[in-house]
PDB file of C-alpha atoms in Angstrom:
ATOM      1  CA  GLY A   1     128.461  94.869 126.781  1.00 34.00           C
ATOM      2  CA  LEU A   2     126.014  94.099 124.083  1.00 35.00           C
ATOM      3  CA  VAL A   3     127.200  93.427 120.571  1.00 33.00           C
ATOM      4  CA  GLN A   4     125.056  94.071 117.595  1.00 33.00           C
ATOM      5  CA  ASN A   5     126.080  92.550 114.263  1.00 34.00           C
ATOM      6  CA  LYS A   6     124.192  92.872 110.853  1.00 34.00           C
ATOM      7  CA  LEU A   7     123.659  89.476 109.328  1.00 34.00           C
ATOM      8  CA  MET A   8     124.289  88.565 105.692  1.00 32.00           C
ATOM      9  CA  ASP A   9     122.005  86.148 103.960  1.00 35.00           C
ATOM     10  CA  GLN A  10     122.789  85.096 100.331  1.00 35.00           C
ATOM     11  CA  ASN A  11     124.655  88.420  99.745  1.00 30.00           C
ATOM     12  CA  THR A  12     121.645  90.535 100.854  1.00 39.00           C
ATOM     13  CA  GLU A  13     121.299  92.445 104.239  1.00 54.00           C
ATOM     14  CA  THR A  14     118.765  90.879 106.485  1.00 67.00           C
ATOM     15  CA  ARG A  15     116.189  92.754 108.527  1.00 85.00           C
ATOM     16  CA  LEU A  16     117.114  90.991 111.797  1.00 90.00           C
ATOM     17  CA  LYS A  17     119.980  91.805 113.877  1.00 90.00           C
ATOM     18  CA  VAL A  18     121.824  89.584 116.438  1.00 88.00           C
ATOM     19  CA  VAL A  19     122.145  90.996 119.913  1.00 87.00           C
ATOM     20  CA  LYS A  20     124.205  88.995 122.428  1.00 83.00           C
ATOM     21  CA  ASP A  21     126.186  88.868 125.496  1.00 82.00           C
ATOM     22  CA  PRO A  22     128.637  85.954 124.916  1.00 80.00           C
ATOM     23  CA  ASN A  23     128.404  84.903 128.546  1.00 82.00           C
ATOM     24  CA  THR A  24     124.565  84.681 128.858  1.00 78.00           C
ATOM     25  CA  TYR A  25     122.359  84.939 125.940  1.00 78.00           C
ATOM     26  CA  SER A  26     121.582  85.715 122.408  1.00 81.00           C
ATOM     27  CA  ALA A  27     118.610  87.186 120.702  1.00 86.00           C
ATOM     28  CA  LEU A  28     117.293  88.418 117.221  1.00 89.00           C
ATOM     29  CA  ALA A  29     115.897  92.024 117.060  1.00 92.00           C
ATOM     30  CA  TYR A  30     113.965  93.798 114.540  1.00 93.00           C
ATOM     31  CA  ALA A  31     112.835  97.577 114.305  1.00 92.00           C
ATOM     32  CA  PRO A  32     111.012  99.324 111.576  1.00 91.00           C
ATOM     33  CA  PRO A  33     113.444 101.004 109.202  1.00 84.00           C
ATOM     34  CA  HIS A  34     111.871 104.457 109.394  1.00 79.00           C
ATOM     35  CA  ASN A  35     110.531 104.574 112.908  1.00 74.00           C
ATOM     36  CA  ASP A  36     110.208 108.041 114.273  1.00 74.00           C
ATOM     37  CA  GLN A  37     107.607 107.315 116.952  1.00 79.00           C
ATOM     38  CA  THR A  38     107.099 105.193 120.079  1.00 87.00           C
ATOM     39  CA  THR A  39     106.760 101.632 118.798  1.00 90.00           C
ATOM     40  CA  PRO A  40     105.219  98.696 120.689  1.00 93.00           C
ATOM     41  CA  LEU A  41     107.637  95.737 121.363  1.00 94.00           C
ATOM     42  CA  ILE A  42     106.789  92.195 120.761  1.00 94.00           C
ATOM     43  CA  VAL A  43     108.679  89.734 122.754  1.00 93.00           C
ATOM     44  CA  VAL A  44     109.104  86.355 121.151  1.00 90.00           C
ATOM     45  CA  LEU A  45     109.206  83.579 123.949  1.00 84.00           C
ATOM     46  CA  HIS A  46     110.222  80.509 121.892  1.00 76.00           C
ATOM     47  CA  GLY A  47     110.562  78.182 124.916  1.00 68.00           C
ATOM     48  CA  ALA A  48     113.487  76.891 127.013  1.00 58.00           C
ATOM     49  CA  GLY A  49     116.566  75.630 125.344  1.00 57.00           C
ATOM     50  CA  ARG A  50     120.223  75.821 125.001  1.00 57.00           C
ATOM     51  CA  ASN A  51     122.277  78.853 123.837  1.00 56.00           C
ATOM     52  CA  ASP A  52     124.952  76.936 121.849  1.00 60.00           C
ATOM     53  CA  GLN A  53     123.287  76.880 118.391  1.00 65.00           C
ATOM     54  CA  ASP A  54     123.592  79.715 115.715  1.00 73.00           C
ATOM     55  CA  ILE A  55     120.516  81.861 116.654  1.00 75.00           C
ATOM     56  CA  VAL A  56     119.802  82.850 113.079  1.00 77.00           C
ATOM     57  CA  ASN A  57     119.767  79.241 111.866  1.00 74.00           C
ATOM     58  CA  ASP A  58     117.651  78.205 114.846  1.00 75.00           C
ATOM     59  CA  LEU A  59     115.054  80.986 115.293  1.00 80.00           C
ATOM     60  CA  ALA A  60     114.847  82.567 111.787  1.00 83.00           C
ATOM     61  CA  ASN A  61     114.914  79.327 109.800  1.00 80.00           C
ATOM     62  CA  PRO A  62     111.534  79.161 107.982  1.00 81.00           C
ATOM     63  CA  TYR A  63     111.842  75.348 107.640  1.00 83.00           C
ATOM     64  CA  GLY A  64     113.230  74.680 111.274  1.00 80.00           C
ATOM     65  CA  GLU A  65     111.870  73.960 114.578  1.00 80.00           C
ATOM     66  CA  HIS A  66     110.653  77.505 115.137  1.00 80.00           C
ATOM     67  CA  ALA A  67     109.132  77.926 111.668  1.00 84.00           C
ATOM     68  CA  GLY A  68     106.044  80.279 111.857  1.00 85.00           C
ATOM     69  CA  LEU A  69     107.456  82.306 114.641  1.00 89.00           C
ATOM     70  CA  ILE A  70     107.894  86.053 114.042  1.00 92.00           C
ATOM     71  CA  PRO A  71     111.670  85.991 113.363  1.00 91.00           C
ATOM     72  CA  SER A  72     111.327  83.237 110.711  1.00 90.00           C
ATOM     73  CA  LEU A  73     108.411  85.267 109.086  1.00 92.00           C
ATOM     74  CA  ILE A  74     110.573  88.358 109.037  1.00 92.00           C
ATOM     75  CA  GLU A  75     113.535  86.623 107.606  1.00 89.00           C
ATOM     76  CA  SER A  76     111.727  84.683 104.952  1.00 89.00           C
ATOM     77  CA  GLY A  77     109.862  87.711 103.791  1.00 90.00           C
ATOM     78  CA  LYS A  78     106.390  86.333 104.850  1.00 92.00           C
ATOM     79  CA  ALA A  79     105.640  88.829 107.658  1.00 93.00           C
ATOM     80  CA  THR A  80     102.904  91.368 107.000  1.00 93.00           C
ATOM     81  CA  SER A  81     103.656  94.959 106.283  1.00 93.00           C
ATOM     82  CA  ASN A  82     101.530  95.849 109.336  1.00 93.00           C
ATOM     83  CA  LEU A  83     104.083  93.994 111.455  1.00 93.00           C
ATOM     84  CA  LEU A  84     107.029  95.252 109.752  1.00 93.00           C
ATOM     85  CA  ASP A  85     105.902  98.864 109.910  1.00 91.00           C
ATOM     86  CA  ASN A  86     104.400  99.063 113.295  1.00 92.00           C
ATOM     87  CA  PHE A  87     106.296  96.926 115.737  1.00 94.00           C
ATOM     88  CA  CYS A  88     109.669  96.179 117.136  1.00 94.00           C
ATOM     89  CA  VAL A  89     110.459  92.503 117.872  1.00 94.00           C
ATOM     90  CA  LEU A  90     112.903  90.873 120.278  1.00 92.00           C
TER      91      LEU A  90
END
């Protein structure tokens, strides 16, 4: 089954959640905090790669290889309010 964990970053709760199946994949997910409607989903395709790295440090690192992708913008606080309020991200 899927396992969802809240992440902690410098003693503050992050907006991203890790979703993973230990045998196949891991992903970062985001949903607006007060969502009571059908919300469009943005799927971030970051390219092929291995699944043996810590996904938070890989995809959400604003200084890493995937800097500028939506997960890193959300994690670093640089995502626009339009994105944060109106879209889910996977």
